[in-house]
Coordinates of C-alpha atoms in Angstrom, one line a residue:
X354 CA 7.2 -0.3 33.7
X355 CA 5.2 0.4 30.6
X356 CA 8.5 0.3 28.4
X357 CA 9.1 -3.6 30.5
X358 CA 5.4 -4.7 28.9
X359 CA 6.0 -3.5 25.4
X360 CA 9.4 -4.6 25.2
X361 CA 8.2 -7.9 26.6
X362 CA 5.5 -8.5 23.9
X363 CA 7.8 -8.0 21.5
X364 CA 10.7 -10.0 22.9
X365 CA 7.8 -12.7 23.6
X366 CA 7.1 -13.2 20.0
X367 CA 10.6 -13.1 18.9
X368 CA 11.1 -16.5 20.5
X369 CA 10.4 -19.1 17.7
X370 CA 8.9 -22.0 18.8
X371 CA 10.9 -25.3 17.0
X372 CA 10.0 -25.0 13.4
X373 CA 10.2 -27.1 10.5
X374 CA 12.1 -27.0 7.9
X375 CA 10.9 -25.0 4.2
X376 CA 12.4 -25.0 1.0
X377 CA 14.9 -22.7 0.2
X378 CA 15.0 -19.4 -1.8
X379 CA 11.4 -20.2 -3.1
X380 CA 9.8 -18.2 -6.0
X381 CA 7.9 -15.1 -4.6
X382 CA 5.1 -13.8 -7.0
X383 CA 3.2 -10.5 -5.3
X384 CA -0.2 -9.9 -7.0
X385 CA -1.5 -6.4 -6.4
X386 CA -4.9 -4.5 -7.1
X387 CA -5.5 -1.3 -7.2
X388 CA -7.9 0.3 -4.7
X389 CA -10.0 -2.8 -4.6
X390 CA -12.2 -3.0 -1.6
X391 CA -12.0 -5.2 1.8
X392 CA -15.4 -6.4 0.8
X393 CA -15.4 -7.1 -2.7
X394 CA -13.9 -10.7 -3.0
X395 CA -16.1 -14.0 -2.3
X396 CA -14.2 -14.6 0.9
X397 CA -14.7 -11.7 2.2
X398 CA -18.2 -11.5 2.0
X399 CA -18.5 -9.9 -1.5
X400 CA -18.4 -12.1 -4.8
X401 CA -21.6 -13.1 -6.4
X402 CA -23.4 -12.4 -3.3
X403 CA -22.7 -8.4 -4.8
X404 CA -22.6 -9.1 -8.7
X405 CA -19.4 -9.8 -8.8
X406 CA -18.1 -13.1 -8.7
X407 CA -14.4 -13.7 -8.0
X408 CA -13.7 -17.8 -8.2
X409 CA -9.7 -17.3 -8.4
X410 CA -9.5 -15.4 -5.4
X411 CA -11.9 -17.7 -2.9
X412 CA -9.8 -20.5 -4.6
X413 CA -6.4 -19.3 -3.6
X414 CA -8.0 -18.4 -0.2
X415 CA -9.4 -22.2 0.4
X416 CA -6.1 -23.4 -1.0
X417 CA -3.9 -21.1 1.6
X418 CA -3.9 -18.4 4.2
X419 CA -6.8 -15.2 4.2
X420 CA -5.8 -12.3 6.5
X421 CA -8.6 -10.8 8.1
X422 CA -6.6 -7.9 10.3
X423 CA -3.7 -7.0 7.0
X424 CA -3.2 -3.6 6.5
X425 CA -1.7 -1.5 3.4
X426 CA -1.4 2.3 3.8
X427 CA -4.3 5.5 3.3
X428 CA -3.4 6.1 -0.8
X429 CA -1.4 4.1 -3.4
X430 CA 1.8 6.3 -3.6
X431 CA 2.6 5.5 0.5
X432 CA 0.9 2.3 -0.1
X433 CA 3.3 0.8 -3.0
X434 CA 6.1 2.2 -1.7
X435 CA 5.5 1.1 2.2
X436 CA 5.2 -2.5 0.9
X437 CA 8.5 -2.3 -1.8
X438 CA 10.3 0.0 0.7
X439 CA 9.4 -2.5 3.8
X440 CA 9.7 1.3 5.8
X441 CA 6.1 3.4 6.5
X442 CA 6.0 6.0 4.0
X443 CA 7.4 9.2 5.5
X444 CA 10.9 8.0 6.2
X445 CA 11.0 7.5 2.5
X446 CA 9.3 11.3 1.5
X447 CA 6.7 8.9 -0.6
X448 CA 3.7 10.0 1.6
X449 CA 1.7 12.0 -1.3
X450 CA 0.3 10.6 -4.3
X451 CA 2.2 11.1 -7.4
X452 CA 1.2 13.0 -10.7
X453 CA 3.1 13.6 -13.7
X454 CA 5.2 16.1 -14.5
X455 CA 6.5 16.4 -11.1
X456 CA 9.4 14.2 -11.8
X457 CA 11.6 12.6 -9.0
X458 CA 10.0 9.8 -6.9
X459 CA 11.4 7.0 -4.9
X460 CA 15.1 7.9 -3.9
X461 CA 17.8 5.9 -5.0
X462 CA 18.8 5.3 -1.8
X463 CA 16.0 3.2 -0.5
X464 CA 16.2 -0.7 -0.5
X465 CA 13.5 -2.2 -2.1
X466 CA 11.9 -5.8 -2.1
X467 CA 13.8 -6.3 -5.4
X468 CA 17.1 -5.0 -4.4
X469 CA 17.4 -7.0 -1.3
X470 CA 16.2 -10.0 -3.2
X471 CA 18.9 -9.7 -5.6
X472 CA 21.6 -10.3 -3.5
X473 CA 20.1 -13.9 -2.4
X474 CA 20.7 -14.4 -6.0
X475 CA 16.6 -14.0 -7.2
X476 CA 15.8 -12.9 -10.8
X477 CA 13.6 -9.5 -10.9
X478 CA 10.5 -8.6 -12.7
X479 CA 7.9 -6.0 -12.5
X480 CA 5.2 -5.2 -14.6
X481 CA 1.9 -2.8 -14.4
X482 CA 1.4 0.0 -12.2
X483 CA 4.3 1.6 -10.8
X484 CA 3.3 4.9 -9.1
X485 CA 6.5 5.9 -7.7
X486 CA 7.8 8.2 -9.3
X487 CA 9.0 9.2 -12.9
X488 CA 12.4 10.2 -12.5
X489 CA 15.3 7.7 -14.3
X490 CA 16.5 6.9 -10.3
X491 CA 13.3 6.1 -9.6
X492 CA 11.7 3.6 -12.3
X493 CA 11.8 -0.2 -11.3
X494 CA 14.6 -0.9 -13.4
X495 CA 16.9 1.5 -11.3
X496 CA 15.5 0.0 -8.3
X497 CA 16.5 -3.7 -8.4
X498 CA 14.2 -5.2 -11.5
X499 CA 16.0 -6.8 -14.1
X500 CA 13.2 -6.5 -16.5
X501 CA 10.0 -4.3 -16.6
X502 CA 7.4 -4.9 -18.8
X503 CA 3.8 -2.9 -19.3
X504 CA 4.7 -0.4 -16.1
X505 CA 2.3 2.5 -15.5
X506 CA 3.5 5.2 -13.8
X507 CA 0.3 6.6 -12.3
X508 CA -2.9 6.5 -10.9
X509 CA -5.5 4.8 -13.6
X510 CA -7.5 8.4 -14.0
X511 CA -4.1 10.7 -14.6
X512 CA -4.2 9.0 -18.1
X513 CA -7.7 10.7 -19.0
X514 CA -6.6 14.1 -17.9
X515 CA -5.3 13.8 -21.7
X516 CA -8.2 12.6 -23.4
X517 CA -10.2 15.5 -25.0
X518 CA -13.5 13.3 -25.0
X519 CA -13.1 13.1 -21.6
X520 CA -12.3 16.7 -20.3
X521 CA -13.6 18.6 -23.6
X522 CA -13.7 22.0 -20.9
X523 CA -10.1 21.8 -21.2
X524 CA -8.2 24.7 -22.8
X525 CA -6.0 23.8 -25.7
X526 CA -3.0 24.7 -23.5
X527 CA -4.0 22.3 -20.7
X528 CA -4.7 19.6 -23.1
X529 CA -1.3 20.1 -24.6
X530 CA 0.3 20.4 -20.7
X531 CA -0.7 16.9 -19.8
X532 CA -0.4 15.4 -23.5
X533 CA 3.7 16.4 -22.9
X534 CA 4.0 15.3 -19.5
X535 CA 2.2 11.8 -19.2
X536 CA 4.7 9.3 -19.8
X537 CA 3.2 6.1 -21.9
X538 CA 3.5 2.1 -21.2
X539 CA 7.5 1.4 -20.3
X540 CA 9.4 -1.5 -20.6
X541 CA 13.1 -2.4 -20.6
X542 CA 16.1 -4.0 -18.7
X543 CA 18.2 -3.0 -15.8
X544 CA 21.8 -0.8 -16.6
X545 CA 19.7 0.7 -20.1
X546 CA 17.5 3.4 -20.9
X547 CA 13.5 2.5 -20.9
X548 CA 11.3 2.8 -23.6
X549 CA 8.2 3.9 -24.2
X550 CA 6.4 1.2 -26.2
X551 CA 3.0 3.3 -26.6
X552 CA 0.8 6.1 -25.5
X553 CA -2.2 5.0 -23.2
X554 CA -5.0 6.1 -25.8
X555 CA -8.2 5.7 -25.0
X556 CA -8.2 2.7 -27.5
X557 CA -6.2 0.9 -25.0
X558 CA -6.4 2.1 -21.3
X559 CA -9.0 -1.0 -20.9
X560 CA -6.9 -3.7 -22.0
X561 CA -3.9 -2.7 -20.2
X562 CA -4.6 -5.8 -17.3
X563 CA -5.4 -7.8 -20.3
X564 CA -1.9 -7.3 -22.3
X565 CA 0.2 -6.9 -19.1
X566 CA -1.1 -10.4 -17.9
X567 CA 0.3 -11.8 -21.3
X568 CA 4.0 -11.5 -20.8
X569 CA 3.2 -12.1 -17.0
X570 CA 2.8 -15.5 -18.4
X571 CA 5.1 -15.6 -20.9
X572 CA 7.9 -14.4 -18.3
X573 CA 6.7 -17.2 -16.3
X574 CA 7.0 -19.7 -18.9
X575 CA 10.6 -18.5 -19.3
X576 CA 11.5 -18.7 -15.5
X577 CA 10.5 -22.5 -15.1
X578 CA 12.9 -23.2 -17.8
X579 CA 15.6 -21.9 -15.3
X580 CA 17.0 -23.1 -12.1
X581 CA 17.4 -19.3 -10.5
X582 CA 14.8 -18.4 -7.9
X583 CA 12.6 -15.3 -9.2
X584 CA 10.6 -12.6 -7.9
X585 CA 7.5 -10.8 -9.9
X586 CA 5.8 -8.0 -8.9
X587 CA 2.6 -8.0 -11.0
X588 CA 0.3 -4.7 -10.2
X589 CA -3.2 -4.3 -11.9
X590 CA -4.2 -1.0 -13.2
X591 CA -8.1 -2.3 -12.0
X592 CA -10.1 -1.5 -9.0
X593 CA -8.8 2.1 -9.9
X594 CA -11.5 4.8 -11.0
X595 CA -12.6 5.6 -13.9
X596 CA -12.9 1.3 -13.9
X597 CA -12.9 0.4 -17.7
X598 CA -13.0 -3.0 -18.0
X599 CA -12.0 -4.8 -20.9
X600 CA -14.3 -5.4 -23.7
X601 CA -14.0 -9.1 -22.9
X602 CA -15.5 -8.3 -19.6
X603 CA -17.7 -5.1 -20.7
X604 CA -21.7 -5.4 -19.3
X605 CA -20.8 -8.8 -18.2
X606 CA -20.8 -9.1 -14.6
X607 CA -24.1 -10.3 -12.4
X608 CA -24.2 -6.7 -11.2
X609 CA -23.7 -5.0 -14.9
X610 CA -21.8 -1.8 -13.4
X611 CA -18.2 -0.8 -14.6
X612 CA -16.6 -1.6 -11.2
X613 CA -18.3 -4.7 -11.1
X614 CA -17.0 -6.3 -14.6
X615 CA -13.6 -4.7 -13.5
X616 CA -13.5 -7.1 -10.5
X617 CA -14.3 -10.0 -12.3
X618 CA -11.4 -9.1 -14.7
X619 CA -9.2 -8.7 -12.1
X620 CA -10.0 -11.9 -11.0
X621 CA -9.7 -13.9 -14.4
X622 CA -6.0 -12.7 -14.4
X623 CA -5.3 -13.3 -10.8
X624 CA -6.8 -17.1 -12.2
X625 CA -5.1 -17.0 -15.1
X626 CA -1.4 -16.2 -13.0
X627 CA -2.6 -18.8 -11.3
X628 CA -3.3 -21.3 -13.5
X629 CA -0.1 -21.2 -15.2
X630 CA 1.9 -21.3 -11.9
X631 CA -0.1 -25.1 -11.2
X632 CA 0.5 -25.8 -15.4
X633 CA 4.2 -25.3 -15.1
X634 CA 4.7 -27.8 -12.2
X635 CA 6.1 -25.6 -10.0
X636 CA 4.2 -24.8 -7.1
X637 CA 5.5 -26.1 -4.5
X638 CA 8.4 -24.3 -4.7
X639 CA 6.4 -20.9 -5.1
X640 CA 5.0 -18.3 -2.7
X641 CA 2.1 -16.1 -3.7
X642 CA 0.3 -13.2 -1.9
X643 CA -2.6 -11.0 -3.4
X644 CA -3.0 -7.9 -1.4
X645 CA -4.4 -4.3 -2.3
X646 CA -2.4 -1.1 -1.7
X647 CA -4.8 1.0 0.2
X648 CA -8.8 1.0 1.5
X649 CA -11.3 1.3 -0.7
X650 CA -12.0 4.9 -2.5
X651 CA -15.8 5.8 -1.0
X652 CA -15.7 9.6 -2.3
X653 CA -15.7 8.0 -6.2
X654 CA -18.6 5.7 -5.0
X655 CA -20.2 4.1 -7.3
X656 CA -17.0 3.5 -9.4
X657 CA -15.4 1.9 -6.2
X658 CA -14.8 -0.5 -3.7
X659 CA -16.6 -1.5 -0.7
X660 CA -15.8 -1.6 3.1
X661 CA -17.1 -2.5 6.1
X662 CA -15.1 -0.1 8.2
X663 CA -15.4 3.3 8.8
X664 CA -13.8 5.8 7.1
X665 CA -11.9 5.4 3.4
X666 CA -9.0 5.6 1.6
X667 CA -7.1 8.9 2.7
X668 CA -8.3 8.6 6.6
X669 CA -6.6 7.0 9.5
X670 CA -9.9 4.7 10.3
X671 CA -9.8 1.0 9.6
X672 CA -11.6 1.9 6.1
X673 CA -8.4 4.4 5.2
X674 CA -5.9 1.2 5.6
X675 CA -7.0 -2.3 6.0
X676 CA -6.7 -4.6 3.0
X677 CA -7.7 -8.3 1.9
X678 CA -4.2 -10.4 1.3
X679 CA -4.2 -14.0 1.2
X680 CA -0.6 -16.1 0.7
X681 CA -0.1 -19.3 -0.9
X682 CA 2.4 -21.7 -0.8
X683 CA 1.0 -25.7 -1.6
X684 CA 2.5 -27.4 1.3
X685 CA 4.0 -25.1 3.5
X686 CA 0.8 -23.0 3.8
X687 CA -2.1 -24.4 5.8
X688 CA -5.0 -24.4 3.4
X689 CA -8.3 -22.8 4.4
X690 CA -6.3 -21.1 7.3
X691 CA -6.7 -17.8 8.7
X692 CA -4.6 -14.8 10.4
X693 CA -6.3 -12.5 12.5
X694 CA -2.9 -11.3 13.7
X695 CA -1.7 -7.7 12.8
X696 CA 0.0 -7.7 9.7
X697 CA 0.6 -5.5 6.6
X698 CA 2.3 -4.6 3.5
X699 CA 5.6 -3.4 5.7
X700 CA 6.2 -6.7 6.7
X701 CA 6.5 -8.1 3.1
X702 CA 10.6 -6.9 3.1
X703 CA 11.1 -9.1 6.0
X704 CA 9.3 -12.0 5.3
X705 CA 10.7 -12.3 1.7
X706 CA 14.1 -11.4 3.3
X707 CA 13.7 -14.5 5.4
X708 CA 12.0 -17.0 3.0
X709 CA 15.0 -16.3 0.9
X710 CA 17.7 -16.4 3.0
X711 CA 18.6 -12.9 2.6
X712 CA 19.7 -10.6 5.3
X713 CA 18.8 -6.9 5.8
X714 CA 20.6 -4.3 5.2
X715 CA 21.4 -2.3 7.8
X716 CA 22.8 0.9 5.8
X717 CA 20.7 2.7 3.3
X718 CA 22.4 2.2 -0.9
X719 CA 24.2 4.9 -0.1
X720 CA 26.0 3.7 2.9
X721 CA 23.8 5.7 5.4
X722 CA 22.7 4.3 8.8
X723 CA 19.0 3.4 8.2
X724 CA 16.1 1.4 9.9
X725 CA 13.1 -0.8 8.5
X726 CA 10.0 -0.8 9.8
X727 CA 8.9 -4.7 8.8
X728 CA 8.6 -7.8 11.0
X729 CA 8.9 -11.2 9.5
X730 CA 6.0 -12.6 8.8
X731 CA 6.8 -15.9 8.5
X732 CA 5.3 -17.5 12.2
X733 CA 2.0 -16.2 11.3
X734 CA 2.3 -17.9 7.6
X735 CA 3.2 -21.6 9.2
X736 CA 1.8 -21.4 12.8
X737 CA 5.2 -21.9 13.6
X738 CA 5.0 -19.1 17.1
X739 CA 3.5 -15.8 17.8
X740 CA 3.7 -13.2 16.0
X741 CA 6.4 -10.3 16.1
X742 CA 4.1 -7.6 15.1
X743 CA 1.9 -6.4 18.0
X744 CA 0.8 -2.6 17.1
X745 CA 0.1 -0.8 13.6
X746 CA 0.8 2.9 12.6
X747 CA -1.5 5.2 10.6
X748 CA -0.6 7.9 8.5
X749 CA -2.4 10.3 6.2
X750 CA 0.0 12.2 3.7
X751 CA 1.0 14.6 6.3
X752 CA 1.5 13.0 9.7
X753 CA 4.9 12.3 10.9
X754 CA 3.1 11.3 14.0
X755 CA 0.7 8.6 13.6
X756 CA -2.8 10.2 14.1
X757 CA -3.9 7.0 14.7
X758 CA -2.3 3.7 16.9
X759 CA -3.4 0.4 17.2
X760 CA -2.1 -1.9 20.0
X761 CA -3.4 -5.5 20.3
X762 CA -6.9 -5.1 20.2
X763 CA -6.9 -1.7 21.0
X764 CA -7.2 1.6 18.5
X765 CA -6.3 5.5 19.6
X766 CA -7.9 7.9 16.9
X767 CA -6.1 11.2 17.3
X768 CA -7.0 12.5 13.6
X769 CA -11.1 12.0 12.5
X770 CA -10.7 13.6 9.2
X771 CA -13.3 12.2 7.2
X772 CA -15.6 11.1 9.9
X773 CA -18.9 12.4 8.2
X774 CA -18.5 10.6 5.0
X775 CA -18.3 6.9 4.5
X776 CA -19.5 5.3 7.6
X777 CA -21.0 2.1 7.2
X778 CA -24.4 3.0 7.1
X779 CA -24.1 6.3 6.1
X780 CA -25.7 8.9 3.3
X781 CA -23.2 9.5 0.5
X782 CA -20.2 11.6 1.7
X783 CA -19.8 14.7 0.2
X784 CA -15.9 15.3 -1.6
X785 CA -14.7 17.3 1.6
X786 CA -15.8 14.9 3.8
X787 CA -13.9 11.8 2.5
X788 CA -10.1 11.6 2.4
X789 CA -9.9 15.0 1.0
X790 CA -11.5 16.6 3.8
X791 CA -9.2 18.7 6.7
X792 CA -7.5 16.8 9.1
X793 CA -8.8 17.6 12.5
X794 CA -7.7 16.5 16.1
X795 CA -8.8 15.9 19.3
X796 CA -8.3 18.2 21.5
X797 CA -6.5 16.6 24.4
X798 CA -6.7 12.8 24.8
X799 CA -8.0 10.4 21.9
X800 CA -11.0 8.5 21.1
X801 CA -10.8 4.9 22.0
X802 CA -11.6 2.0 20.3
X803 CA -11.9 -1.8 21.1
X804 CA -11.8 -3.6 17.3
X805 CA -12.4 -7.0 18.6
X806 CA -15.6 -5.8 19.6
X807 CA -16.1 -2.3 17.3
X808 CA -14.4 -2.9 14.2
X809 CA -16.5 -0.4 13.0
X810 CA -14.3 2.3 15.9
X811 CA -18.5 3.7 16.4
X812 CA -18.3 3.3 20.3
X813 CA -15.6 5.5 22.4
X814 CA -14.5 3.7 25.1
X815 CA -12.1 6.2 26.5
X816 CA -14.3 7.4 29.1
X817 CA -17.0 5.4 28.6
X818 CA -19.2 4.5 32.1
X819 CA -19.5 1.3 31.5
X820 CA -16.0 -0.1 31.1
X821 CA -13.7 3.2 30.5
X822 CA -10.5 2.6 28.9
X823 CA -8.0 5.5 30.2
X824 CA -5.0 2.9 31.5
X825 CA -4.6 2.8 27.2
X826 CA -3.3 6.2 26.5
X827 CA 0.4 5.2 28.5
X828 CA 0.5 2.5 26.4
X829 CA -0.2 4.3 22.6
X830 CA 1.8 7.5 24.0
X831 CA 4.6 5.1 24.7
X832 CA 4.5 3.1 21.3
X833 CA 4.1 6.8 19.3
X834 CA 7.5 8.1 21.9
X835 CA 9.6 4.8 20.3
X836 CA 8.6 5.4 17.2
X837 CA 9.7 9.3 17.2
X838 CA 12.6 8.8 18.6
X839 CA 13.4 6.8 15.7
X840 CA 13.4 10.0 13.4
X841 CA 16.0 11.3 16.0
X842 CA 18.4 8.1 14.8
X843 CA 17.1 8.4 11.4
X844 CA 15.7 11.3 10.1
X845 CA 13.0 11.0 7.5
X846 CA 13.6 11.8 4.0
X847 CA 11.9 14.7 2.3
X848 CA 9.4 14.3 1.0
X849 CA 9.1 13.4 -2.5
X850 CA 6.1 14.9 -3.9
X851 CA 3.7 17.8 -3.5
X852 CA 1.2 18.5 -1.4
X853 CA -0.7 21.4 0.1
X854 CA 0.5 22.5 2.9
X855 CA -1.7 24.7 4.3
X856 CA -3.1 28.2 4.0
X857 CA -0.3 31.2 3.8
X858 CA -1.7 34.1 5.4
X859 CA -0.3 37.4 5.0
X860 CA 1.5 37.5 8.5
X861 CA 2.8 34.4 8.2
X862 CA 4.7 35.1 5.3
X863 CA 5.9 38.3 6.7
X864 CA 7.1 36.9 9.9
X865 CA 9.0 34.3 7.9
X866 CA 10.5 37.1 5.7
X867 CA 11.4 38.5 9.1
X868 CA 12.9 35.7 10.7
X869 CA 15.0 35.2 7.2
X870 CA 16.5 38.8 7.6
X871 CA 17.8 38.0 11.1
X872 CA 19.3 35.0 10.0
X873 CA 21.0 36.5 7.0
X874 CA 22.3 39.2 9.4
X875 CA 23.7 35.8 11.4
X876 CA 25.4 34.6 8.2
X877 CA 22.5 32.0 8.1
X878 CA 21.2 31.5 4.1
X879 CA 18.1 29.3 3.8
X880 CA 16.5 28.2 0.4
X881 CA 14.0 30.1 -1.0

């Protein structure tokens, strides 16, 4: 019966109501920040109210759609590859953050927004940070961008691990370790090699949003000389710790702190894209969304974002995952409208599959039976129907199980890592309390959460006097049961980076030993 109700909901909202008629194969520009937090812009209750006024982004929300319930993934790694990918993070192995020297990244295998675009006929570019991965297979180029320019492979603060001024208790050995293995600013074309174009010094770490934002205009100018549709992926090294902003912006926001002027940069060049989209004529034939890849960093505080929600980036709270996005398109897109349906950065593979007329694949690159994990957005962008999303995932960097569900209103927290540190409210969190802090479980049934009402997930309702909530666990065990018997049909990846994976003890590793002798003796050879 409780299979019937799901199915139903979803079945319900795949039912289009009679929609008009959009323009075909419009231009898609995604514009992401890094780490940025849920409350930082204008609209969202931030802006110059907090010393950090962010005109671009309040104007692209009054002039199109804000999402209030949008979610991205716990860290940027699963974050940027859940929303290129359209799949959640684990059937990809891109769950863990990645550093450099560990080579590989995202598989070759995987579709990716760009790849899937490419075969409706859209140009490709991608600029800024990347953070997938540093392997040839798995640069943008290789993965369906004609053209990269500026691209980052990691997270803003791996860059400093080379800077003697900044870690001058290095040894000369470490300093030389990272100096070899951090990969500088790419660029280059599909089918060739790249080419690293310079180092990121400590001369120029602050103006990479500055420089990359440049040819993001310059590209642009060449594209509306064209007739093809395009896609750009533009991705700002900014809200990312240490936040350097550019000496343009140094000391000048309201609030005078480095994460502070950093916002305000951020949302100079989010105007400046902007701008030049309007200049060139050309957009009502353009779609635009701004979104973040993951909450906002508390343990860093202050040299990070800020959230309502409880928990932060790394947890499976509403702090860990939800995101501001807002989507534009002059015409098509109610302005001043808002979406308090569930949506997220999986859904972007659909919904530009769609708007461009593009149909998903159903095998992986390499011909292997595969699944997405996206649902076309594109009802919730026109009020054209209900929505074909009803239920979100989370996932920390180890969880092939969600350790938390959401299901219309309704959240089950299974995993409460980090539930000392960052509550709204709360003092400071000490470093193991945040998103690097253990993952720990309920014992037996979860807490439960009503986020129309608790968006802050601070009241249990499970079994709760007043209005217990029990007759929810069916539902999220039967949401988490379809979901794992997808791995059965299509088995995850693995995964793609390193991670700790817990504590050897001494009988562990002898049982294993053990247990690899017997198996030998059955003709049975497993890796080392």
């Amino acid at each position: 019966m409780l299979c019937v109700f799901l199915t139903a909901l979803s079945v319900t909202g795949s039912i289009a109501q009679q929609k008009k008629q959009h323009p075909d194969k419009p231009n898609i520009i995604m514009l992401i920040s890094d780490d940025t937090g849920w409350g930082d812009l204008g609209v969202y209750g931030g802006g110059a109210g907090r010393g950090m006024p962010t005109p671009n982004l309040d104007r692209l929300a009054k002039e199109g759609m804000q999402f209030w319930s949008f979610y991205g993934q716990p860290s940027c790694t699963p974050g940027r590859a859940a929303m290129l990918t359209g799949r959640i993070p684990n059937r990809s192995g891109m769950t863990t953050v990645a550093f450099q020297g560990q080579g590989g990244g995202l598989p070759a295998a995987e579709w990716t927004l760009a790849s899937v675009l490419k075969t409706a006929g859209y140009k490709t570019y991608f600029s800024g940070k990347w953070h997938l991965g540093e392997a040839d297979y798995a640069i943008p180029t290789a993965q369906g961008f004609d053209k990269m320019q500026n691209v980052v492979l990691y997270h803003l603060n791996a860059y400093t691990y080379a800077f003697p001024s900044w870690n001058p208790d290095m040894s000369p050995e470490m300093l030389a370790f990272f100096q070899k293995v951090t990969t500088g600013i790419l660029e280059g074309e599909a089918g060739q090699k790249a080419r690293e174009v310079s180092k990121v010094t400590e001369d120029n770490i602050a103006e990479l949003d500055m420089n990359m934002t440049e040819n993001v205009l310059k590209q642009l100018d060449d594209y509306a000389k064209g007739s093809s549709p395009f896609f750009m992926c533009v991705n700002f090294a900014k809200n990312h710790q240490p936040n350097l902003p550019s000496k343009q912006f140094a000391g000048k926001s309201p609030a005078k702190s480095k994460y502070a002027d950093a916002v305000v940069e951020m949302d100079y060049n989010v105007g400046r894209v902007m701008d030049k989209i309007r200049s060139l004529g050309i957009g009502e034939k353009t779609f635009v969304i701004y979104t973040v890849d993951n909450g906002a960093w508390q343990d860093v505080h202050p040299d990070a974002g800020y959230t309502p929600f409880r928990g932060s980036k790394g947890t499976d709270r509403e702090g860990g995952s939800r995101v501001p996005a807002i989507a534009w398109w002059p015409g098509q897109i109610q302005a001043g409208s808002d979406s308090h349906d569930i949506v997220g950065g999986l859904d972007l593979m659909a919904t530009f599959a769609s708007l461009a007329g593009a149909k998903l694949p159903t095998n992986d690159r390499e011909g292997k039976p595969m699944v997405f994990d996206s649902y076309d957005m594109s009802n919730v962008l026109f009020k054209e129907g209900k929505p074909l999303r009803n239920k979100w995932f989370y996932f920390t960097e180890s969880e092939l199980s969600p350790g938390a569900v959401r299901v219309d209103r309704f959240k089950a927290v299974f995993n409460t890592r980090g539930d000392n540190g960052a509550q709204a409210g709360s003092d400071m969190p000490g470093q193991q309390l945040g998103w690097r802090g253990e993952e720990r479980y309920v014992a037996t049934v979860p807490a439960i959460y009503d986020l129309w009402q608790d968006p802050q997930e601070r009241y249990d309702l499970f079994m709760n006097g007043f209005t217990e909530k029990t007759w929810t666990l069916p539902i999220f065990n039967t949401a988490t049961r379809e979901l794992i018997e997808t791995y059965i049909k299509y088995p995850p990846r693995p995964l793609q980076g390193e991670q700790y994976s817990g504590e050897m003890e001494i009988n562990r590793f002898r049982t294993i030993q053990e247990a690899k002798k017997l198996m030998e003796q059955k003709g049975i050879q497993l890796p080392k």
